[in-house]
Tab-separated table of C-alpha atoms in Angstrom:
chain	number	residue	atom	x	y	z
A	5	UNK	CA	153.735	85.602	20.218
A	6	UNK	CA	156.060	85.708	23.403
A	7	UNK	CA	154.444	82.717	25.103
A	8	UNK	CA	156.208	79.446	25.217
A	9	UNK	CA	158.625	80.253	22.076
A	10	UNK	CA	160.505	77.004	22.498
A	11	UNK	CA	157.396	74.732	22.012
A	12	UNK	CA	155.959	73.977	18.554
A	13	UNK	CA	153.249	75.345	17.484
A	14	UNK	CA	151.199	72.448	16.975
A	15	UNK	CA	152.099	71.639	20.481
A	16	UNK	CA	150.784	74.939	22.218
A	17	UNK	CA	147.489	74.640	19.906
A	18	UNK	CA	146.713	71.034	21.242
A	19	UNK	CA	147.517	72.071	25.302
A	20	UNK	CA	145.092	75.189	24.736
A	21	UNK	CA	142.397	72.423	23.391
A	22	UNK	CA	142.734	69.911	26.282
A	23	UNK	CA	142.912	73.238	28.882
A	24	UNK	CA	140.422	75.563	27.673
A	25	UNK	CA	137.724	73.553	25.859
A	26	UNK	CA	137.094	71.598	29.143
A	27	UNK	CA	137.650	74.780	31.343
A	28	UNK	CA	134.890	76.557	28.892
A	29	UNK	CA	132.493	73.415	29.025
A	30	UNK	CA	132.225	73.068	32.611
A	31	UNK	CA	131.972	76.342	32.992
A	32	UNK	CA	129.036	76.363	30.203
A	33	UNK	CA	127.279	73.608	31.938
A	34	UNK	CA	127.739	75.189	35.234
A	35	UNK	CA	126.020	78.284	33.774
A	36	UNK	CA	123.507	76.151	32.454
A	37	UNK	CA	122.424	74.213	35.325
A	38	UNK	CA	122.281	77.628	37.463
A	39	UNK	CA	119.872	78.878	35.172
A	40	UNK	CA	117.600	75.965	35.163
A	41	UNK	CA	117.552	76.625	38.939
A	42	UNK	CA	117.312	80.138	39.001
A	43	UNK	CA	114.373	80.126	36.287
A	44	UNK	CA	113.017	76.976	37.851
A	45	UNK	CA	112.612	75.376	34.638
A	46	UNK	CA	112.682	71.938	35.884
A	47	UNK	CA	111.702	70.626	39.379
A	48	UNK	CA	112.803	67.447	41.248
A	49	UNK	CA	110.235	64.616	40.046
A	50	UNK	CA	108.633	64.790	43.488
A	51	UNK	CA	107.730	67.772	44.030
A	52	UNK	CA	104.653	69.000	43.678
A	53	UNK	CA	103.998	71.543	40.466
A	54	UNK	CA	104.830	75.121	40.756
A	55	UNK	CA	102.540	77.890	39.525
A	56	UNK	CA	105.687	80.198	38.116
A	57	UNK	CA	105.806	78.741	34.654
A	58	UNK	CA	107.310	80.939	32.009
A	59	UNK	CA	105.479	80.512	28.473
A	60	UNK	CA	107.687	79.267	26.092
A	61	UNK	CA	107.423	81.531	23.706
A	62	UNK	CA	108.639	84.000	25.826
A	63	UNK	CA	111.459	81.785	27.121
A	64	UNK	CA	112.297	81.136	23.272
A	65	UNK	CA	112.686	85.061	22.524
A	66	UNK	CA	115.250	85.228	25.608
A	67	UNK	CA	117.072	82.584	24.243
A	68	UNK	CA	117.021	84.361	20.430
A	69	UNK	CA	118.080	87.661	21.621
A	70	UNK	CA	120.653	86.658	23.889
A	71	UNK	CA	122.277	84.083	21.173
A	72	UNK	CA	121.404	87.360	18.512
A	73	UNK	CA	124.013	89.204	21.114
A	74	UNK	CA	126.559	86.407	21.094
A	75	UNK	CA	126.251	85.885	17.364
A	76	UNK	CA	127.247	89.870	17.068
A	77	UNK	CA	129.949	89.886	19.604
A	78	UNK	CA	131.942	86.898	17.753
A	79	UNK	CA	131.202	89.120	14.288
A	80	UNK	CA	132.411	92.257	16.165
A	81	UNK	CA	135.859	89.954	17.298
A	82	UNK	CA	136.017	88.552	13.728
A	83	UNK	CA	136.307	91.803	11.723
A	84	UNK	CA	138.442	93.828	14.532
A	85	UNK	CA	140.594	91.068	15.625
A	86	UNK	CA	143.184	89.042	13.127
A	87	UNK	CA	143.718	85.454	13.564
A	88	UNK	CA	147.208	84.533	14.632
A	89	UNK	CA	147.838	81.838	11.447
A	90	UNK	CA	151.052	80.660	12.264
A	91	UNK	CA	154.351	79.678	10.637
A	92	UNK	CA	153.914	77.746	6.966
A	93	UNK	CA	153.180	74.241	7.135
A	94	UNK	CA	156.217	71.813	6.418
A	95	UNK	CA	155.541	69.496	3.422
A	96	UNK	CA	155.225	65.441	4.866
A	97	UNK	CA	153.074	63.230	6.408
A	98	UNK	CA	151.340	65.043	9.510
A	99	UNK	CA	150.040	62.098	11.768
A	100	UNK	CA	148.318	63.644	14.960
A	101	UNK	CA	145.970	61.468	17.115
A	102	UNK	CA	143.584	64.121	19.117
A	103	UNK	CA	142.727	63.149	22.958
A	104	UNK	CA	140.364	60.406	23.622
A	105	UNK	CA	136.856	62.371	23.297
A	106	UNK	CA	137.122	63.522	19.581
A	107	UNK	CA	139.275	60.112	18.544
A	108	UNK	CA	135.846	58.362	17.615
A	109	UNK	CA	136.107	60.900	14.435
A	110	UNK	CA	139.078	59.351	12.797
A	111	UNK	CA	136.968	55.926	13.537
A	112	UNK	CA	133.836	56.855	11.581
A	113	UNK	CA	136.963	58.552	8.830
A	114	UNK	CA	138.234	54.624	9.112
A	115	UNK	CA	135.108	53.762	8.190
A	116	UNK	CA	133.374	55.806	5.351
A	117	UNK	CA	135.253	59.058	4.689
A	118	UNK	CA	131.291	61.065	3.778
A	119	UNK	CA	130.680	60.210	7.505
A	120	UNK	CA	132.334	63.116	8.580
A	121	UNK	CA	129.337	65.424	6.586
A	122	UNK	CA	126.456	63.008	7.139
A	123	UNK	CA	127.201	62.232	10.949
A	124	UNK	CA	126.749	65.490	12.433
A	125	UNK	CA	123.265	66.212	10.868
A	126	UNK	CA	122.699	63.131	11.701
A	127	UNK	CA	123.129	63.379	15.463
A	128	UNK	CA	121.165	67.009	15.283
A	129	UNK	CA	118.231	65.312	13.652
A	130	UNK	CA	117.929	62.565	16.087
A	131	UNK	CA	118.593	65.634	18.988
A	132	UNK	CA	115.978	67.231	17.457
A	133	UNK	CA	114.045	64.192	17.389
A	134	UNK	CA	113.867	63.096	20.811
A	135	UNK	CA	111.031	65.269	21.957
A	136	UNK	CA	109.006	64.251	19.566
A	137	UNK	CA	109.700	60.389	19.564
A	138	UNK	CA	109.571	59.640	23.527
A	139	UNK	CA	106.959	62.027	24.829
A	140	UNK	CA	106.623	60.586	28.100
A	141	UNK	CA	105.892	62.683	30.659
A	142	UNK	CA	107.457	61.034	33.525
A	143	UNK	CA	110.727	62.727	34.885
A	144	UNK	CA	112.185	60.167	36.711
A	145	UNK	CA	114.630	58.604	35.127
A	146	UNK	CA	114.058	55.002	36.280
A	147	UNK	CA	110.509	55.015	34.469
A	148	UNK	CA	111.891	56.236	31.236
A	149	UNK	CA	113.370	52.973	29.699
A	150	UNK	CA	113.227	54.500	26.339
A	151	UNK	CA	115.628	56.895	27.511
A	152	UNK	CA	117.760	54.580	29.030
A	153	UNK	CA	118.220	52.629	26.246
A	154	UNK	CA	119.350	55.306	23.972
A	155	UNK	CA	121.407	56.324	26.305
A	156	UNK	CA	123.042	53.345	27.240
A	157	UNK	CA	123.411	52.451	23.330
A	158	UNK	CA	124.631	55.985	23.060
A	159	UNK	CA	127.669	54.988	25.074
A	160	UNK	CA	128.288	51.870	23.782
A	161	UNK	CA	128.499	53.275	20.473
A	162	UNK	CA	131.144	56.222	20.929
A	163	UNK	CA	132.775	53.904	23.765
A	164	UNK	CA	133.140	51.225	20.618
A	165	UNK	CA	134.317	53.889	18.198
A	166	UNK	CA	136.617	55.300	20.562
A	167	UNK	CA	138.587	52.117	21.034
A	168	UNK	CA	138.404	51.431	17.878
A	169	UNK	CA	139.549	55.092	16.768
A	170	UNK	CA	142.686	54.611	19.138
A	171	UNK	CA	144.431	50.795	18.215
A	172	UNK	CA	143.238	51.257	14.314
A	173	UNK	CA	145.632	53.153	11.694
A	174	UNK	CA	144.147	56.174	10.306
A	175	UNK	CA	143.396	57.195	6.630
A	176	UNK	CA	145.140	59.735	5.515
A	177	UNK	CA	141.835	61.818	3.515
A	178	UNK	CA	141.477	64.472	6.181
């Protein structure tokens, strides 16, 4: 509560976003791509196969216990910790435009407020999907066009929505 008393709260709250949930990603990522290497889960496309394979059952109960041992920790933190909650809110018109990456929200809030439930199913589902729609086992990316075009429509869908999310007004139903 001693740290940075001049500066609002709202203020502190949106500089530990933009510092700490790109700090954590990388470092998640980083993480992640050290154990696909470690485990050798996924070879370059030209080399040849290795014999090491772990079965994927196995490789699914790793995943389940060690996400069982997050899932605890955070309930440990939840019941032994209390959240700092702040000062009461003052009563007015609270008009806050997050950083570029999330701004694509208020867009899709612009557009039909129930997109904000139905969108993120949405985008699991079609995560969830992919395996099952392009099932080609090539890994190179060049002979994947599938692939590329999602991707590449991918972008120019959040890249629209994020322009769009930044010169638009916003509605005022979150």
């Amino acid at each position: 509560e001693e740290f940075a008393q001049g500066v609002p709260l709202l203020n502190r709250i949106y500089m530990a976003h933009i510092s700490l949930l790109p700090i954590i990603t990388l470092l998640m990522v980083g993480l992640h791509l050290f154990y696909i290497k470690y485990h050798q889960l996924s070879s370059l496309p030209e080399a040849p196969e290795k014999s090491k394979n772990m079965p994927f059952t196995r490789h699914m109960a790793y995943l389940q216990r060690a996400g069982a041992g997050v899932f605890l920790l955070i309930c440990l933190l939840a019941l032994t910790i209390a959240p700092p909650l702040g000062e009461e809110p003052v009563l007015g018109l609270e008009v806050t435009k997050p950083p570029w990456q999330f701004v694509w929200v208020y867009a899709l809030e612009n557009l039909w407020v129930p997109f904000l439930v139905v969108a993120p199913p949405l985008i699991i589902l079609f995560l969830v999907a992919i395996p099952f729609v392009d099932q080609n086992k090539e890994r190179y990316w060049k002979k994947r066009p599938l692939a590329i075009v999602v991707l590449v429509g991918f972008i120019l869908l959040f890249t629209c929505l994020i322009i769009w999310g930044k010169v638009t007004t916003m509605t005022h139903t979150m």
